[in-house]
Coordinates of N, CA and C in Angstrom, one line a residue:
M833 N -5.2 -0.6 -14.3 CA -6.2 0.4 -14.5 C -5.9 1.1 -15.8
A834 N -7.0 1.2 -16.6 CA -6.8 1.7 -18.0 C -6.6 3.3 -18.0
E835 N -7.3 3.9 -17.1 CA -7.3 5.4 -17.1 C -6.0 5.8 -16.3
S836 N -5.5 7.0 -16.6 CA -4.4 7.5 -15.8 C -5.0 8.1 -14.6
D837 N -4.1 8.3 -13.6 CA -4.6 8.9 -12.3 C -5.1 10.3 -12.5
T838 N -4.6 11.1 -13.5 CA -5.0 12.4 -13.7 C -6.4 12.5 -14.3
N839 N -6.8 11.5 -15.1 CA -8.1 11.6 -15.8 C -9.2 11.0 -14.9
A840 N -8.9 10.2 -14.0 CA -9.9 9.5 -13.2 C -10.3 10.4 -12.0
D841 N -11.4 10.1 -11.4 CA -11.8 10.8 -10.2 C -10.8 10.5 -9.1
P842 N -10.1 11.4 -8.4 CA -9.1 11.1 -7.5 C -9.6 10.3 -6.3
L843 N -10.8 10.5 -5.8 CA -11.3 9.7 -4.7 C -11.4 8.2 -5.1
R844 N -12.0 8.0 -6.3 CA -12.1 6.6 -6.8 C -10.8 5.9 -7.0
T845 N -9.8 6.7 -7.6 CA -8.5 6.1 -7.8 C -7.8 5.8 -6.5
H846 N -7.9 6.7 -5.5 CA -7.3 6.5 -4.2 C -7.9 5.3 -3.6
W847 N -9.2 5.1 -3.6 CA -9.9 4.0 -3.0 C -9.5 2.7 -3.7
A848 N -9.4 2.7 -5.1 CA -9.0 1.6 -5.8 C -7.6 1.1 -5.4
K849 N -6.7 2.1 -5.3 CA -5.3 1.7 -4.9 C -5.3 1.2 -3.4
T850 N -6.1 1.8 -2.6 CA -6.2 1.3 -1.2 C -6.8 -0.1 -1.1
K851 N -7.8 -0.4 -1.9 CA -8.4 -1.7 -1.9 C -7.4 -2.7 -2.4
A852 N -6.6 -2.4 -3.5 CA -5.6 -3.3 -4.0 C -4.5 -3.6 -3.0
L853 N -4.1 -2.6 -2.3 CA -3.1 -2.8 -1.2 C -3.7 -3.7 -0.1
M854 N -4.9 -3.5 0.3 CA -5.6 -4.4 1.3 C -5.6 -5.8 0.8
V855 N -6.0 -6.0 -0.4 CA -6.1 -7.4 -1.0 C -4.7 -8.1 -0.9
K856 N -3.7 -7.3 -1.3 CA -2.3 -7.9 -1.2 C -2.0 -8.3 0.2
I857 N -2.2 -7.4 1.1 CA -1.9 -7.6 2.5 C -2.7 -8.8 3.0
L858 N -3.9 -8.9 2.8 CA -4.8 -10.0 3.2 C -4.3 -11.3 2.6
A859 N -3.9 -11.3 1.4 CA -3.4 -12.5 0.7 C -2.2 -13.1 1.4
V860 N -1.2 -12.2 1.7 CA 0.0 -12.6 2.4 C -0.4 -13.1 3.8
W861 N -1.3 -12.4 4.5 CA -1.7 -12.7 5.8 C -2.3 -14.1 5.8
L862 N -3.2 -14.4 4.8 CA -3.9 -15.7 4.7 C -2.9 -16.8 4.5
V863 N -1.9 -16.6 3.7 CA -0.8 -17.6 3.5 C -0.1 -17.9 4.8
F864 N 0.3 -16.9 5.5 CA 1.1 -17.1 6.7 C 0.2 -17.5 7.9
A865 N -1.1 -17.2 7.9 CA -1.9 -17.5 9.0 C -2.4 -19.0 8.9
F866 N -2.7 -19.4 7.7 CA -3.3 -20.7 7.5 C -2.4 -21.6 6.7
G867 N -1.8 -21.1 5.6 CA -1.0 -22.0 4.8 C 0.2 -22.6 5.5
I868 N 0.9 -21.9 6.3 CA 2.0 -22.4 7.0 C 1.6 -23.6 7.9
H869 N 0.4 -23.5 8.6 CA 0.0 -24.5 9.5 C -0.5 -25.7 8.7
V870 N -1.1 -25.5 7.5 CA -1.5 -26.7 6.7 C -0.3 -27.5 6.2
F871 N 0.8 -26.8 5.8 CA 1.9 -27.4 5.3 C 3.1 -27.6 6.3
A872 N 2.7 -27.5 7.6 CA 3.8 -27.6 8.6 C 4.5 -28.9 8.6
G873 N 3.7 -30.0 8.4 CA 4.3 -31.3 8.3 C 5.4 -31.5 7.2
Y874 N 5.0 -30.9 6.1 CA 6.0 -31.0 4.9 C 7.2 -30.1 5.2
L875 N 6.9 -28.9 5.8 CA 8.0 -27.9 6.0 C 9.0 -28.4 7.1
N876 N 8.5 -29.3 8.0 CA 9.4 -29.8 9.0 C 10.6 -30.6 8.6
Q877 N 10.6 -31.0 7.3 CA 11.7 -31.7 6.8 C 12.9 -30.8 6.6
F878 N 12.7 -29.5 6.6 CA 13.7 -28.5 6.4 C 14.0 -27.9 7.8
V879 N 15.3 -27.6 8.0 CA 15.7 -27.0 9.3 C 16.1 -25.6 9.1
F880 N 15.7 -24.7 10.0 CA 16.1 -23.3 10.0 C 16.5 -22.9 11.4
L881 N 17.7 -22.4 11.6 CA 18.2 -22.0 12.9 C 18.2 -23.2 13.9
G882 N 18.3 -24.4 13.4 CA 18.3 -25.6 14.3 C 16.9 -26.1 14.7
F883 N 15.8 -25.5 14.1 CA 14.5 -25.9 14.4 C 13.8 -26.4 13.1
P884 N 12.9 -27.3 13.2 CA 12.1 -27.7 12.0 C 11.4 -26.5 11.5
L885 N 11.4 -26.3 10.1 CA 10.9 -25.0 9.5 C 9.4 -24.9 9.8
G886 N 8.6 -25.9 9.7 CA 7.2 -25.8 10.0 C 6.9 -25.3 11.4
W887 N 7.7 -25.8 12.4 CA 7.5 -25.4 13.8 C 7.9 -23.9 13.9
Y888 N 9.1 -23.6 13.3 CA 9.6 -22.2 13.4 C 8.7 -21.2 12.8
M889 N 8.2 -21.5 11.6 CA 7.2 -20.6 11.0 C 5.9 -20.4 11.7
A890 N 5.5 -21.5 12.3 CA 4.2 -21.4 13.1 C 4.4 -20.7 14.4
A891 N 5.6 -20.8 15.0 CA 5.9 -20.2 16.3 C 6.4 -18.8 16.2
Q892 N 7.3 -18.6 15.3 CA 8.0 -17.3 15.2 C 7.8 -16.6 13.8
G893 N 8.0 -17.3 12.8 CA 8.1 -16.8 11.4 C 6.8 -16.0 11.1
S894 N 5.7 -16.6 11.3 CA 4.4 -15.9 10.9 C 4.2 -14.6 11.7
L895 N 4.6 -14.6 13.0 CA 4.5 -13.4 13.8 C 5.4 -12.3 13.2
I896 N 6.6 -12.7 12.8 CA 7.6 -11.7 12.2 C 6.9 -11.1 11.0
V897 N 6.4 -12.0 10.2 CA 5.7 -11.5 8.9 C 4.6 -10.6 9.2
F898 N 3.8 -10.9 10.2 CA 2.6 -10.0 10.5 C 3.1 -8.6 11.0
V899 N 4.2 -8.5 11.7 CA 4.7 -7.2 12.2 C 5.2 -6.5 10.9
V900 N 5.9 -7.2 10.1 CA 6.5 -6.5 8.9 C 5.3 -6.0 8.0
L901 N 4.2 -6.9 7.9 CA 3.1 -6.5 7.1 C 2.4 -5.2 7.6
V902 N 2.3 -5.0 8.9 CA 1.7 -3.8 9.5 C 2.5 -2.6 9.1
F903 N 3.9 -2.7 9.3 CA 4.7 -1.5 9.0 C 4.7 -1.2 7.5
W904 N 4.7 -2.3 6.6 CA 4.7 -2.1 5.2 C 3.4 -1.5 4.8
F905 N 2.3 -2.0 5.3 CA 1.0 -1.4 5.0 C 0.9 0.1 5.3
A906 N 1.4 0.4 6.5 CA 1.3 1.8 7.0 C 2.1 2.7 6.1
R907 N 3.3 2.2 5.7 CA 4.2 3.0 4.9 C 3.6 3.2 3.5
R908 N 3.1 2.1 2.9 CA 2.6 2.1 1.5 C 1.3 3.0 1.5
Q909 N 0.4 2.8 2.5 CA -0.8 3.6 2.5 C -0.5 5.1 2.7
N910 N 0.5 5.4 3.5 CA 0.9 6.8 3.6 C 1.4 7.4 2.2
Q911 N 2.1 6.6 1.5 CA 2.5 7.0 0.1 C 1.3 7.2 -0.8
I912 N 0.3 6.3 -0.7 CA -0.9 6.5 -1.5 C -1.6 7.8 -1.1
D913 N -1.7 8.0 0.2 CA -2.4 9.2 0.7 C -1.7 10.4 0.3
L914 N -0.4 10.5 0.4 CA 0.4 11.6 -0.1 C 0.2 11.9 -1.5
R915 N 0.2 10.9 -2.3 CA 0.1 11.0 -3.8 C -1.3 11.7 -4.2
F916 N -2.3 11.4 -3.4 CA -3.6 11.9 -3.8 C -4.1 13.0 -2.8
G917 N -3.1 13.6 -2.0 CA -3.4 14.7 -1.2 C -4.4 14.4 -0.1
M918 N -4.3 13.2 0.5 CA -5.2 12.9 1.5 C -4.5 12.5 2.8
A919 N -3.2 12.8 2.9 CA -2.4 12.5 4.1 C -2.8 13.3 5.3
E920 N -2.7 12.7 6.4 CA -3.0 13.5 7.7 C -1.8 14.4 8.0
D921 N -2.1 15.5 8.6 CA -1.1 16.4 9.1 C -0.4 15.8 10.3
E922 N 0.9 16.1 10.4 CA 1.6 15.5 11.5 C 1.9 16.5 12.6

């Protein structure tokens, strides 16, 4: 972003940062929701914890990533909200 946060409209900047965060989260989600399954055959040549990696990532790994994504998104969104004075009262 060319403008600094202080010169831009705070609502627009807040929304731009929120959209950028959502795009990042959705990109990671897309890779783990579909990419892992597309390349499962190739990944099965590697072993992780005694299981073929493609099978492990499809069965457990992607679920772990999804849970981490939810918590990371919540934490990062809260930081953005605090920065722009839009955080909820606790």
